[in-house]
Amino acid sequence: DASVWVAPPATPELEVDAGTTSRNVNPGKSVTYTLTVYNSGSGDDTVLLSSAGTIDGWTAELGDDDFFLAAGDSKSVQLTITAPSSAGDGEEDNTVVTARAESDAGIHDSRVFSTTARIPDPDWSFRLDLLGSPDITVRDRGEVQFQDRKSTRLNSSHKPSSYAVFCLKKKNSQNTAIT
């Protein structure tokens, strides 16, 4: 009496995982996600990574999209999502990254990465220098937005000009007169 034992073929089993799958991004800027592809199966294979579902104007770029992965191994890959400078506050992109075994398209796993455009609140500040020439500088995050320098010097009999300063914040403004 003879027995025949047949071993099942070695096959990969792929899983895509990421610590974070949701982030905010300023319009015109990029965010980078780190995703890890695991081969928890019994066979080695080449992994093909692809991205889909990125909305018009946004871009998705994978750091590596074709690599060998032995059984029991894993590989980390960077995914960079860039929002267009025209992205509106709250606009959301949902990019799907899929890892597929080259030997069998039926062996695959996917993960959705949700990226939301957020327009930061303005950080306006101004400086009024009355010790020499009247000098007003308005800055947003350190960058000069407006500067007004008067050529007249102040003395005890001189009254400086009036200035209107507008502090902008999402859909409202505040007007402050400095005299």
PDB file of C-alpha atoms in Angstrom:
ATOM      1  CA  ASP A   1       0.000   0.000   0.000  1.00  0.00           C
ATOM      2  CA  ALA A   2       1.663   3.233  -1.157  1.00  0.00           C
ATOM      3  CA  SER A   3       0.770   6.745  -0.024  1.00  0.00           C
ATOM      4  CA  VAL A   4       1.282   9.833  -2.057  1.00  0.00           C
ATOM      5  CA  TRP A   5       1.572  13.140  -0.324  1.00  0.00           C
ATOM      6  CA  VAL A   6       1.150  16.267  -2.426  1.00  0.00           C
ATOM      7  CA  ALA A   7       2.224  19.596  -0.984  1.00  0.00           C
ATOM      8  CA  PRO A   8       0.090  22.580  -1.931  1.00  0.00           C
ATOM      9  CA  PRO A   9       1.925  25.065  -4.128  1.00  0.00           C
ATOM     10  CA  ALA A  10       3.689  27.889  -2.317  1.00  0.00           C
ATOM     11  CA  THR A  11       1.664  31.066  -2.760  1.00  0.00           C
ATOM     12  CA  PRO A  12       2.131  34.579  -1.497  1.00  0.00           C
ATOM     13  CA  GLU A  13      -0.463  36.334   0.661  1.00  0.00           C
ATOM     14  CA  LEU A  14      -0.230  40.130   0.543  1.00  0.00           C
ATOM     15  CA  GLU A  15      -1.370  42.694   3.081  1.00  0.00           C
ATOM     16  CA  VAL A  16      -1.077  46.489   2.899  1.00  0.00           C
ATOM     17  CA  ASP A  17      -0.906  48.295   6.228  1.00  0.00           C
ATOM     18  CA  ALA A  18      -0.264  51.893   7.261  1.00  0.00           C
ATOM     19  CA  GLY A  19      -0.096  53.569  10.642  1.00  0.00           C
ATOM     20  CA  THR A  20      -1.882  56.650   9.324  1.00  0.00           C
ATOM     21  CA  THR A  21      -4.296  56.720   6.395  1.00  0.00           C
ATOM     22  CA  SER A  22      -5.780  60.195   6.864  1.00  0.00           C
ATOM     23  CA  ARG A  23      -3.995  63.559   6.873  1.00  0.00           C
ATOM     24  CA  ASN A  24      -4.520  67.247   6.168  1.00  0.00           C
ATOM     25  CA  VAL A  25      -2.449  69.226   3.670  1.00  0.00           C
ATOM     26  CA  ASN A  26      -2.161  72.909   2.785  1.00  0.00           C
ATOM     27  CA  PRO A  27      -3.073  73.733  -0.827  1.00  0.00           C
ATOM     28  CA  GLY A  28       0.008  73.493  -3.055  1.00  0.00           C
ATOM     29  CA  LYS A  29       1.821  71.280  -0.528  1.00  0.00           C
ATOM     30  CA  SER A  30       2.454  67.546  -0.112  1.00  0.00           C
ATOM     31  CA  VAL A  31       2.030  64.946   2.608  1.00  0.00           C
ATOM     32  CA  THR A  32       3.853  61.632   2.764  1.00  0.00           C
ATOM     33  CA  TYR A  33       2.406  58.402   4.071  1.00  0.00           C
ATOM     34  CA  THR A  34       4.418  55.296   4.863  1.00  0.00           C
ATOM     35  CA  LEU A  35       2.730  52.046   3.933  1.00  0.00           C
ATOM     36  CA  THR A  36       4.067  48.544   4.508  1.00  0.00           C
ATOM     37  CA  VAL A  37       3.420  45.554   2.277  1.00  0.00           C
ATOM     38  CA  TYR A  38       3.603  42.176   4.053  1.00  0.00           C
ATOM     39  CA  ASN A  39       3.908  38.753   2.409  1.00  0.00           C
ATOM     40  CA  SER A  40       2.436  36.430   5.032  1.00  0.00           C
ATOM     41  CA  GLY A  41       2.059  33.560   2.552  1.00  0.00           C
ATOM     42  CA  SER A  42       4.309  30.603   1.814  1.00  0.00           C
ATOM     43  CA  GLY A  43       5.613  31.716  -1.584  1.00  0.00           C
ATOM     44  CA  ASP A  44       7.892  34.447  -2.872  1.00  0.00           C
ATOM     45  CA  ASP A  45       6.670  36.851  -5.531  1.00  0.00           C
ATOM     46  CA  THR A  46       7.173  40.226  -7.177  1.00  0.00           C
ATOM     47  CA  VAL A  47       4.770  42.834  -5.836  1.00  0.00           C
ATOM     48  CA  LEU A  48       3.226  45.378  -8.184  1.00  0.00           C
ATOM     49  CA  LEU A  49       1.969  48.548  -6.459  1.00  0.00           C
ATOM     50  CA  SER A  50      -0.459  50.946  -8.098  1.00  0.00           C
ATOM     51  CA  SER A  51      -2.520  53.958  -7.090  1.00  0.00           C
ATOM     52  CA  ALA A  52      -5.969  54.938  -8.353  1.00  0.00           C
ATOM     53  CA  GLY A  53      -8.819  57.286  -7.539  1.00  0.00           C
ATOM     54  CA  THR A  54      -6.724  60.440  -7.192  1.00  0.00           C
ATOM     55  CA  ILE A  55      -8.943  63.385  -8.130  1.00  0.00           C
ATOM     56  CA  ASP A  56      -8.127  65.819 -10.939  1.00  0.00           C
ATOM     57  CA  GLY A  57      -5.383  68.281 -10.060  1.00  0.00           C
ATOM     58  CA  TRP A  58      -4.033  66.174  -7.190  1.00  0.00           C
ATOM     59  CA  THR A  59      -1.044  63.851  -7.658  1.00  0.00           C
ATOM     60  CA  ALA A  60      -0.080  60.560  -6.017  1.00  0.00           C
ATOM     61  CA  GLU A  61       3.468  59.246  -6.276  1.00  0.00           C
ATOM     62  CA  LEU A  62       4.722  55.896  -4.982  1.00  0.00           C
ATOM     63  CA  GLY A  63       8.382  55.647  -3.951  1.00  0.00           C
ATOM     64  CA  ASP A  64       8.591  52.087  -5.348  1.00  0.00           C
ATOM     65  CA  ASP A  65       6.014  50.254  -7.429  1.00  0.00           C
ATOM     66  CA  ASP A  66       7.704  46.954  -8.365  1.00  0.00           C
ATOM     67  CA  PHE A  67       9.756  44.854  -5.918  1.00  0.00           C
ATOM     68  CA  PHE A  68      10.512  41.271  -4.881  1.00  0.00           C
ATOM     69  CA  LEU A  69       9.080  40.102  -1.571  1.00  0.00           C
ATOM     70  CA  ALA A  70      10.029  36.728  -0.076  1.00  0.00           C
ATOM     71  CA  ALA A  71       7.562  34.742   2.043  1.00  0.00           C
ATOM     72  CA  GLY A  72       7.467  36.220   5.553  1.00  0.00           C
ATOM     73  CA  ASP A  73       9.122  39.504   4.508  1.00  0.00           C
ATOM     74  CA  SER A  74       7.796  43.053   4.336  1.00  0.00           C
ATOM     75  CA  LYS A  75       8.756  46.297   2.640  1.00  0.00           C
ATOM     76  CA  SER A  76       7.920  49.903   3.509  1.00  0.00           C
ATOM     77  CA  VAL A  77       7.089  52.311   0.684  1.00  0.00           C
ATOM     78  CA  GLN A  78       6.428  56.067   0.656  1.00  0.00           C
ATOM     79  CA  LEU A  79       3.252  57.495  -0.880  1.00  0.00           C
ATOM     80  CA  THR A  80       3.322  61.250  -1.526  1.00  0.00           C
ATOM     81  CA  ILE A  81       0.032  63.076  -2.159  1.00  0.00           C
ATOM     82  CA  THR A  82       0.209  66.656  -3.472  1.00  0.00           C
ATOM     83  CA  ALA A  83      -2.775  69.010  -3.386  1.00  0.00           C
ATOM     84  CA  PRO A  84      -3.063  71.653  -6.089  1.00  0.00           C
ATOM     85  CA  SER A  85      -2.643  75.276  -5.017  1.00  0.00           C
ATOM     86  CA  SER A  86      -6.263  75.799  -6.104  1.00  0.00           C
ATOM     87  CA  ALA A  87      -7.635  73.189  -3.658  1.00  0.00           C
ATOM     88  CA  GLY A  88     -10.479  74.524  -1.545  1.00  0.00           C
ATOM     89  CA  ASP A  89     -10.706  74.148   2.209  1.00  0.00           C
ATOM     90  CA  GLY A  90     -12.171  70.710   2.979  1.00  0.00           C
ATOM     91  CA  GLU A  91     -11.584  69.283  -0.515  1.00  0.00           C
ATOM     92  CA  GLU A  92     -10.788  65.584  -0.062  1.00  0.00           C
ATOM     93  CA  ASP A  93      -8.787  63.128  -2.135  1.00  0.00           C
ATOM     94  CA  ASN A  94      -9.165  59.373  -1.590  1.00  0.00           C
ATOM     95  CA  THR A  95      -6.280  57.571  -3.260  1.00  0.00           C
ATOM     96  CA  VAL A  96      -6.422  53.771  -3.283  1.00  0.00           C
ATOM     97  CA  VAL A  97      -3.088  51.909  -3.211  1.00  0.00           C
ATOM     98  CA  THR A  98      -3.201  48.273  -4.313  1.00  0.00           C
ATOM     99  CA  ALA A  99      -0.472  45.641  -3.914  1.00  0.00           C
ATOM    100  CA  ARG A 100      -0.838  42.756  -6.373  1.00  0.00           C
ATOM    101  CA  ALA A 101       1.191  39.579  -6.778  1.00  0.00           C
ATOM    102  CA  GLU A 102       2.770  39.430 -10.226  1.00  0.00           C
ATOM    103  CA  SER A 103       2.129  35.669 -10.466  1.00  0.00           C
ATOM    104  CA  ASP A 104      -1.617  35.909  -9.719  1.00  0.00           C
ATOM    105  CA  ALA A 105      -3.751  39.063 -10.043  1.00  0.00           C
ATOM    106  CA  GLY A 106      -6.234  37.486  -7.638  1.00  0.00           C
ATOM    107  CA  ILE A 107      -3.712  37.849  -4.811  1.00  0.00           C
ATOM    108  CA  HIS A 108      -3.961  41.486  -3.754  1.00  0.00           C
ATOM    109  CA  ASP A 109      -4.786  43.920  -0.961  1.00  0.00           C
ATOM    110  CA  SER A 110      -5.667  47.626  -0.957  1.00  0.00           C
ATOM    111  CA  ARG A 111      -5.711  50.588   1.395  1.00  0.00           C
ATOM    112  CA  VAL A 112      -7.439  53.997   1.008  1.00  0.00           C
ATOM    113  CA  PHE A 113      -5.489  57.151   1.898  1.00  0.00           C
ATOM    114  CA  SER A 114      -7.731  60.173   2.591  1.00  0.00           C
ATOM    115  CA  THR A 115      -6.082  63.559   2.280  1.00  0.00           C
ATOM    116  CA  THR A 116      -8.004  66.770   3.022  1.00  0.00           C
ATOM    117  CA  ALA A 117      -6.979  70.269   1.943  1.00  0.00           C
ATOM    118  CA  ARG A 118      -6.963  72.703   4.864  1.00  0.00           C
ATOM    119  CA  ILE A 119      -6.344  76.405   4.407  1.00  0.00           C
ATOM    120  CA  PRO A 120      -4.485  77.584   7.518  1.00  0.00           C
ATOM    121  CA  ASP A 121      -5.806  80.491   9.558  1.00  0.00           C
ATOM    122  CA  PRO A 122      -3.878  83.680   8.817  1.00  0.00           C
ATOM    123  CA  ASP A 123      -1.280  84.753  11.341  1.00  0.00           C
ATOM    124  CA  TRP A 124      -1.264  88.504  10.838  1.00  0.00           C
ATOM    125  CA  SER A 125       0.795  90.898  12.896  1.00  0.00           C
ATOM    126  CA  PHE A 126       1.779  94.533  12.477  1.00  0.00           C
ATOM    127  CA  ARG A 127       4.273  96.974  13.925  1.00  0.00           C
ATOM    128  CA  LEU A 128       3.861 100.726  14.270  1.00  0.00           C
ATOM    129  CA  ASP A 129       7.060 102.658  14.973  1.00  0.00           C
ATOM    130  CA  LEU A 130       6.406 106.199  16.241  1.00  0.00           C
ATOM    131  CA  LEU A 131       9.927 106.887  17.484  1.00  0.00           C
ATOM    132  CA  GLY A 132      11.238 108.034  14.114  1.00  0.00           C
ATOM    133  CA  SER A 133       9.355 108.021  10.868  1.00  0.00           C
ATOM    134  CA  PRO A 134       5.915 106.434  11.117  1.00  0.00           C
ATOM    135  CA  ASP A 135       6.510 102.913   9.884  1.00  0.00           C
ATOM    136  CA  ILE A 136       3.840 100.259   9.564  1.00  0.00           C
ATOM    137  CA  THR A 137       4.698  96.700   8.581  1.00  0.00           C
ATOM    138  CA  VAL A 138       2.058  93.982   8.209  1.00  0.00           C
ATOM    139  CA  ARG A 139       3.302  90.399   8.193  1.00  0.00           C
ATOM    140  CA  ASP A 140       1.662  87.030   7.571  1.00  0.00           C
ATOM    141  CA  ARG A 141       3.745  84.159   8.957  1.00  0.00           C
ATOM    142  CA  GLY A 142       6.840  86.322   8.861  1.00  0.00           C
ATOM    143  CA  GLU A 143       6.446  87.476   5.239  1.00  0.00           C
ATOM    144  CA  VAL A 144       5.914  91.210   4.664  1.00  0.00           C
ATOM    145  CA  GLN A 145       2.472  91.778   3.124  1.00  0.00           C
ATOM    146  CA  PHE A 146       2.321  95.570   3.403  1.00  0.00           C
ATOM    147  CA  GLN A 147       4.745  98.254   4.419  1.00  0.00           C
ATOM    148  CA  ASP A 148       4.160 102.022   4.664  1.00  0.00           C
ATOM    149  CA  ARG A 149       6.981 104.380   5.537  1.00  0.00           C
ATOM    150  CA  LYS A 150       6.321 108.099   5.887  1.00  0.00           C
ATOM    151  CA  SER A 151       9.170 110.529   5.249  1.00  0.00           C
ATOM    152  CA  THR A 152       8.156 112.998   7.975  1.00  0.00           C
ATOM    153  CA  ARG A 153       9.778 112.686  11.375  1.00  0.00           C
ATOM    154  CA  LEU A 154       7.731 113.044  14.506  1.00  0.00           C
ATOM    155  CA  ASN A 155       8.351 115.697  17.113  1.00  0.00           C
ATOM    156  CA  SER A 156       6.341 116.993  20.047  1.00  0.00           C
ATOM    157  CA  SER A 157       4.200 119.230  17.811  1.00  0.00           C
ATOM    158  CA  HIS A 158       3.591 116.625  15.057  1.00  0.00           C
ATOM    159  CA  LYS A 159       0.516 114.471  15.025  1.00  0.00           C
ATOM    160  CA  PRO A 160       0.970 111.265  12.996  1.00  0.00           C
ATOM    161  CA  SER A 161      -1.360 110.214  10.205  1.00  0.00           C
ATOM    162  CA  SER A 162      -4.188 107.775  10.831  1.00  0.00           C
ATOM    163  CA  TYR A 163      -3.895 104.209   9.607  1.00  0.00           C
ATOM    164  CA  ALA A 164      -6.533 101.552   9.077  1.00  0.00           C
ATOM    165  CA  VAL A 165      -5.289  98.033   9.763  1.00  0.00           C
ATOM    166  CA  PHE A 166      -7.295  95.111   8.459  1.00  0.00           C
ATOM    167  CA  CYS A 167      -6.834  91.792  10.254  1.00  0.00           C
ATOM    168  CA  LEU A 168      -8.147  89.131   7.902  1.00  0.00           C
ATOM    169  CA  LYS A 169      -9.538  85.848   9.110  1.00  0.00           C
ATOM    170  CA  LYS A 170     -11.729  83.381   7.237  1.00  0.00           C
ATOM    171  CA  LYS A 171     -14.671  85.312   5.776  1.00  0.00           C
ATOM    172  CA  ASN A 172     -14.539  88.206   8.222  1.00  0.00           C
ATOM    173  CA  SER A 173     -12.347  91.199   8.899  1.00  0.00           C
ATOM    174  CA  GLN A 174     -11.570  93.542  11.705  1.00  0.00           C
ATOM    175  CA  ASN A 175     -10.827  97.221  11.096  1.00  0.00           C
ATOM    176  CA  THR A 176      -8.692  99.023  13.672  1.00  0.00           C
ATOM    177  CA  ALA A 177      -7.757 102.704  13.321  1.00  0.00           C
ATOM    178  CA  ILE A 178      -4.435 103.837  14.727  1.00  0.00           C
ATOM    179  CA  THR A 179      -4.108 107.591  15.211  1.00  0.00           C
TER     180      THR A 179
END
